[in-house]
Amino acid sequence: MKKPYSVLIVGGGTAGWMAANLMAHRWRDSEVAITLLESDTIGTIGVGEGSTPYLKGFFKSLGIAESEWMPACNATYKCGIRFPRWSTVPGYESYYHPFFSPLDREIGQVFFRNTGQRRGGLDVPANPTDFFHAPYLSSNARAPHPEKPLPFELDYGYHFDAGLLGRFLRDTAKAAGVQHVIDTVSAVERNAERIDAVVTEKHGRVAADLFVDCSGFRALLLSGAPGYRFRDFSSTLFNNAAVTVQMERDQSQPLLSETISEGLSSGWMWRIPLQNRTGCGYVYSDHFVAANDAEAELRKTLRLPESARVNHLKMKVGRVEQHWHGNCLGVGLSQGFIEPLEATALMLVQFTIEHFLDAFRFSEPEAAGEQKRTGFNERINQLFDGVLDYVAGHYRLNTREDTAYWRTAREDAIISDRLQALLDCWDNNGDVDGLLEQAGAELVYSRASWYSLLAGMGRFPVSLRPADAAVQQEWEDVRRFCTGNQARFRQHQAQLDMLTRTDHEPA
Ligand code: AMP
């Protein structure tokens, strides 16, 4: 009998179990045996607790309803990210990066036009917080689900408990036939460009046709590949550590549907509201603040009781050159990491697996496979570099003068020529739309996201000419429209409660 094609996934964090699920689903009608092997002595990092709207597609493709996974993972909805204390420009001390909805189509045009006018020196309102529905929904503790169905869906992301999500995905993957083995890899057997087997402590030698490295920053399989190269992003993104804490949810406060990413003295702090707790973490650079001082600042900012337990982490920002090398695919921290500012980690994981599944064939001549791998690696690198530009833009655009960290992040961080060209174009009132269109998918983020970042930080001329009263009136109309619409959406908590009632499948 012909042996099935064998796949060995090493590592059982979110990346490993996402890969296991997507592979089991895509190859459900093929002769494939998938095993996930993880160590019970080496833990997961598990701090990626927010997502972009891309994650919606992950559950959709697996046929998993929100009512199945969200209650199991204490998950909440996310309409976007609020950024207080990145900019000091009056009127722009806080801004919102929204996920967009078709409801924003017309008011979004007012935003785009206003930003153009303000760049040209006219004093018109251009903070994205005022022009999209997402900030109105989330600050009023609404879910992105209307009471009465709309003819379209809103774009939104999620917050979740990463540990619980890992467990949930483990169970669905096992139900789909994935074998789960607990063991620790002690060596990797290579044969030129390919991996033949891993050597484990309890099960000895484990061979496979395809290996998926989800072993985290260690990159256990990928890092030993011939010609392995890691592109370090630390001259662009300085942050290399985080201190995190879980706080009990304050039930007297409304449950917001947004992440807050607030600037602190030498980095920024996330606040992620889950159903039972709020996860917080200070992402900082230890060149500017020592770990114990960062912890003290976190404790003070959050008024933590002395008994609160915090967790210190190190981060390594950058990416590999080859995410798919020979018969090994890197997924998750093993392939690279961009700091969590825009919650892109799972998007990179999902994109990598989905693109791999589209490109991969079980039997293919080596040369054709090589060409495919090259194209695949270029595409994944493009995605990483596009996200890097967007995240780097936040630091370059900050206007804080209060600490060396913020000044250095603005003045000394190395940014790509592409990002510099975009900033120059914006500053010189050039054709930003044309430039974004020309760059196409390379800039990864949409026009609305770039405009939200650039305008949200208050990147405009300092001296402005007064605008006429009609502009003010239009702004107020937009605010009235959004305020009126938010009341048509369900309360966040009520929507979550509805998901737990198994007899009801929400719209
Ligand atoms: P994370 O750091 O969250 O990306 O998760 C890393 C995963 O890789 C965890 O499930 C670890 O148990 C697993 N892992 C790391 N090193 C080894 C190893 N030597 N053998 C088996 N599993 C490993």
Short mmCIF file of C-alpha atoms in Angstrom, two decimals, residues 202-429:
data_model
loop_
_atom_site.label_atom_id
_atom_site.label_comp_id
_atom_site.label_asym_id
_atom_site.label_seq_id
_atom_site.Cartn_x
_atom_site.Cartn_y
_atom_site.Cartn_z
CA LYS A 202 11.08 9.90 23.59
CA HIS A 203 10.05 8.79 20.11
CA GLY A 204 13.50 8.67 18.57
CA ARG A 205 13.80 9.53 14.90
CA VAL A 206 10.65 10.99 13.29
CA ALA A 207 10.81 11.26 9.50
CA ALA A 208 8.40 13.21 7.30
CA ASP A 209 8.01 14.48 3.75
CA LEU A 210 7.23 18.05 4.75
CA PHE A 211 8.25 19.90 7.93
CA VAL A 212 6.57 22.99 9.33
CA ASP A 213 8.63 24.98 11.80
CA CYS A 214 6.36 26.60 14.39
CA SER A 215 8.94 26.39 17.17
CA GLY A 216 8.94 30.13 17.88
CA PHE A 217 11.99 32.43 18.05
CA ARG A 218 14.24 29.36 18.23
CA ALA A 219 13.43 28.51 14.59
CA LEU A 220 14.59 25.00 15.39
CA LEU A 221 14.31 23.66 11.84
CA LEU A 222 14.63 26.73 9.66
CA SER A 223 17.66 28.31 11.30
CA GLY A 224 19.91 25.35 10.52
CA ALA A 225 19.14 25.41 6.79
CA PRO A 226 22.11 26.01 4.49
CA GLY A 227 22.38 29.71 3.64
CA TYR A 228 19.96 30.69 6.42
CA ARG A 229 19.78 34.47 6.71
CA PHE A 230 17.81 36.63 9.12
CA ARG A 231 17.06 40.24 8.20
CA ASP A 232 17.20 42.19 11.42
CA PHE A 233 14.69 45.08 11.67
CA SER A 234 16.09 46.56 14.88
CA SER A 235 17.57 49.65 13.22
CA THR A 236 14.01 50.54 12.18
CA LEU A 237 12.03 49.21 15.13
CA PHE A 238 13.89 49.76 18.41
CA ASN A 239 11.58 47.91 20.77
CA ASN A 240 13.05 44.65 21.99
CA ALA A 241 11.20 43.80 25.18
CA ALA A 242 7.80 43.83 26.81
CA VAL A 243 6.38 43.55 30.29
CA THR A 244 2.83 42.23 30.44
CA VAL A 245 0.09 41.82 33.00
CA GLN A 246 -3.45 40.44 33.14
CA MET A 247 -6.00 42.49 35.01
CA GLU A 248 -9.37 41.38 36.16
CA ARG A 249 -12.15 42.97 34.17
CA ASP A 250 -13.81 45.85 35.94
CA GLN A 251 -17.46 44.85 35.51
CA SER A 252 -18.63 48.37 36.32
CA GLN A 253 -17.00 49.65 33.12
CA PRO A 254 -18.49 49.15 29.65
CA LEU A 255 -16.73 46.55 27.48
CA LEU A 256 -14.98 48.49 24.72
CA SER A 257 -14.53 46.97 21.28
CA GLU A 258 -11.13 48.49 20.58
CA THR A 259 -7.48 48.03 21.40
CA ILE A 260 -5.83 51.02 23.03
CA SER A 261 -2.15 51.52 22.17
CA GLU A 262 -0.99 54.35 24.36
CA GLY A 263 2.42 56.00 24.17
CA LEU A 264 4.40 55.74 27.42
CA SER A 265 7.86 57.15 28.17
CA SER A 266 9.97 54.66 26.17
CA GLY A 267 7.48 52.71 24.14
CA TRP A 268 3.77 52.05 24.18
CA MET A 269 1.25 49.99 26.13
CA TRP A 270 -1.56 47.85 24.77
CA ARG A 271 -4.86 47.36 26.54
CA ILE A 272 -6.87 44.47 25.18
CA PRO A 273 -10.32 43.93 26.60
CA LEU A 274 -11.38 40.27 26.87
CA GLN A 275 -14.61 38.97 28.34
CA ASN A 276 -13.05 38.13 31.71
CA ARG A 277 -9.93 40.26 31.88
CA THR A 278 -7.93 43.05 30.28
CA GLY A 279 -4.52 42.13 28.93
CA CYS A 280 -1.95 44.91 29.08
CA GLY A 281 1.66 45.10 28.02
CA TYR A 282 4.35 47.75 27.79
CA VAL A 283 6.48 47.27 24.66
CA TYR A 284 9.75 49.15 25.09
CA SER A 285 13.37 49.39 24.15
CA ASP A 286 15.80 48.36 26.87
CA HIS A 287 18.33 50.80 25.44
CA PHE A 288 16.11 53.57 26.80
CA VAL A 289 14.51 52.09 29.91
CA ALA A 290 15.66 49.22 32.14
CA ALA A 291 13.29 46.30 32.63
CA ASN A 292 12.56 47.16 36.28
CA ASP A 293 11.84 50.81 35.41
CA ALA A 294 9.53 49.71 32.60
CA GLU A 295 7.75 47.48 35.07
CA ALA A 296 7.46 50.34 37.57
CA GLU A 297 5.99 52.58 34.85
CA LEU A 298 3.49 49.90 33.84
CA ARG A 299 2.46 49.39 37.46
CA LYS A 300 2.07 53.11 38.03
CA THR A 301 0.13 53.74 34.80
CA LEU A 302 -2.30 50.92 35.56
CA ARG A 303 -2.31 51.50 39.34
CA LEU A 304 -1.56 47.81 39.84
CA PRO A 305 -1.66 46.35 43.33
CA GLU A 306 1.72 45.17 44.57
CA SER A 307 0.52 41.58 44.36
CA ALA A 308 -0.06 41.82 40.56
CA ARG A 309 2.19 39.37 38.70
CA VAL A 310 3.90 40.67 35.60
CA ASN A 311 5.72 38.78 32.90
CA HIS A 312 8.89 39.99 31.14
CA LEU A 313 9.58 39.05 27.52
CA LYS A 314 12.31 39.63 24.97
CA MET A 315 11.48 40.26 21.32
CA LYS A 316 13.58 39.83 18.21
CA VAL A 317 12.28 41.86 15.28
CA GLY A 318 13.07 40.85 11.74
CA ARG A 319 12.37 38.12 9.24
CA VAL A 320 14.08 35.27 7.49
CA GLU A 321 14.92 35.53 3.78
CA GLN A 322 13.46 32.13 2.96
CA HIS A 323 10.25 31.17 4.70
CA TRP A 324 10.00 28.03 2.57
CA HIS A 325 13.31 26.29 2.17
CA GLY A 326 13.57 22.81 0.66
CA ASN A 327 10.89 20.75 2.39
CA CYS A 328 10.55 23.05 5.39
CA LEU A 329 8.08 25.90 5.87
CA GLY A 330 8.50 28.40 8.70
CA VAL A 331 5.31 29.76 10.23
CA GLY A 332 5.00 32.27 13.06
CA LEU A 333 7.87 33.58 15.18
CA SER A 334 10.29 31.17 13.47
CA GLN A 335 9.84 33.08 10.20
CA GLY A 336 9.91 36.54 11.73
CA PHE A 337 8.31 39.04 13.99
CA ILE A 338 7.21 42.63 13.77
CA GLU A 339 6.31 44.20 17.06
CA PRO A 340 2.61 43.87 18.00
CA LEU A 341 1.61 47.51 17.39
CA GLU A 342 -0.85 46.70 14.60
CA ALA A 343 -1.63 43.14 15.77
CA THR A 344 -0.36 41.64 12.54
CA ALA A 345 1.22 38.42 13.84
CA LEU A 346 -1.68 36.07 13.09
CA MET A 347 -2.32 37.75 9.76
CA LEU A 348 1.26 36.94 8.73
CA VAL A 349 0.78 33.36 9.94
CA GLN A 350 -2.51 32.90 8.09
CA PHE A 351 -1.26 34.53 4.91
CA THR A 352 1.86 32.36 4.91
CA ILE A 353 -0.08 29.12 5.31
CA GLU A 354 -2.78 30.03 2.80
CA HIS A 355 -0.24 31.07 0.18
CA PHE A 356 1.78 27.97 0.80
CA LEU A 357 -1.30 25.79 0.34
CA ASP A 358 -2.07 27.56 -2.93
CA ALA A 359 1.48 27.10 -4.21
CA PHE A 360 2.35 23.63 -2.94
CA ARG A 361 1.95 20.43 -5.00
CA PHE A 362 2.62 16.98 -3.53
CA SER A 363 4.74 15.88 -6.44
CA GLU A 364 6.53 18.38 -8.54
CA PRO A 365 9.87 18.35 -10.34
CA GLU A 366 12.56 19.93 -8.15
CA ALA A 367 13.25 22.81 -10.58
CA ALA A 368 9.60 23.84 -10.78
CA GLY A 369 9.39 23.61 -7.00
CA GLU A 370 12.45 25.81 -6.63
CA GLN A 371 10.95 28.47 -8.84
CA LYS A 372 7.74 28.34 -6.88
CA ARG A 373 9.56 28.65 -3.58
CA THR A 374 11.41 31.72 -4.83
CA GLY A 375 8.15 33.40 -5.86
CA PHE A 376 6.51 32.41 -2.59
CA ASN A 377 9.38 33.76 -0.49
CA GLU A 378 9.34 37.05 -2.40
CA ARG A 379 5.63 37.44 -1.76
CA ILE A 380 5.92 36.73 1.96
CA ASN A 381 8.90 39.07 2.26
CA GLN A 382 6.88 41.75 0.52
CA LEU A 383 4.14 41.32 3.09
CA PHE A 384 6.56 41.53 6.04
CA ASP A 385 8.28 44.58 4.57
CA GLY A 386 4.96 46.30 3.87
CA VAL A 387 3.82 45.77 7.45
CA LEU A 388 7.25 46.95 8.64
CA ASP A 389 6.80 50.23 6.72
CA TYR A 390 3.38 50.82 8.21
CA VAL A 391 4.52 50.11 11.78
CA ALA A 392 7.72 52.15 11.28
CA GLY A 393 5.56 55.06 10.11
CA HIS A 394 4.08 55.39 13.61
CA TYR A 395 7.49 56.05 15.13
CA ARG A 396 8.68 58.37 12.39
CA LEU A 397 5.50 60.45 12.66
CA ASN A 398 5.44 60.80 16.44
CA THR A 399 5.93 64.39 17.61
CA ARG A 400 6.82 63.80 21.26
CA GLU A 401 9.76 65.72 22.69
CA ASP A 402 9.55 64.54 26.29
CA THR A 403 12.03 61.65 26.17
CA ALA A 404 15.10 60.61 24.22
CA TYR A 405 13.22 57.49 23.14
CA TRP A 406 10.60 59.37 21.13
CA ARG A 407 13.08 61.83 19.64
CA THR A 408 15.42 59.04 18.61
CA ALA A 409 12.59 56.91 17.22
CA ARG A 410 11.56 59.84 15.05
CA GLU A 411 14.98 61.07 13.99
CA ASP A 412 17.33 58.10 13.96
CA ALA A 413 15.28 55.07 13.01
CA ILE A 414 16.15 53.94 9.51
CA ILE A 415 13.15 53.80 7.22
CA SER A 416 12.83 52.42 3.71
CA ASP A 417 13.11 54.64 0.62
CA ARG A 418 9.54 53.71 -0.14
CA LEU A 419 8.24 55.03 3.19
CA GLN A 420 10.41 58.14 2.88
CA ALA A 421 8.98 58.79 -0.60
CA LEU A 422 5.46 58.51 0.76
CA LEU A 423 6.18 60.96 3.60
CA ASP A 424 7.83 63.42 1.19
CA CYS A 425 4.88 63.17 -1.14
CA TRP A 426 2.46 63.83 1.73
CA ASP A 427 4.49 66.74 3.10
CA ASN A 428 4.85 68.36 -0.32
CA ASN A 429 1.16 68.05 -1.02
#
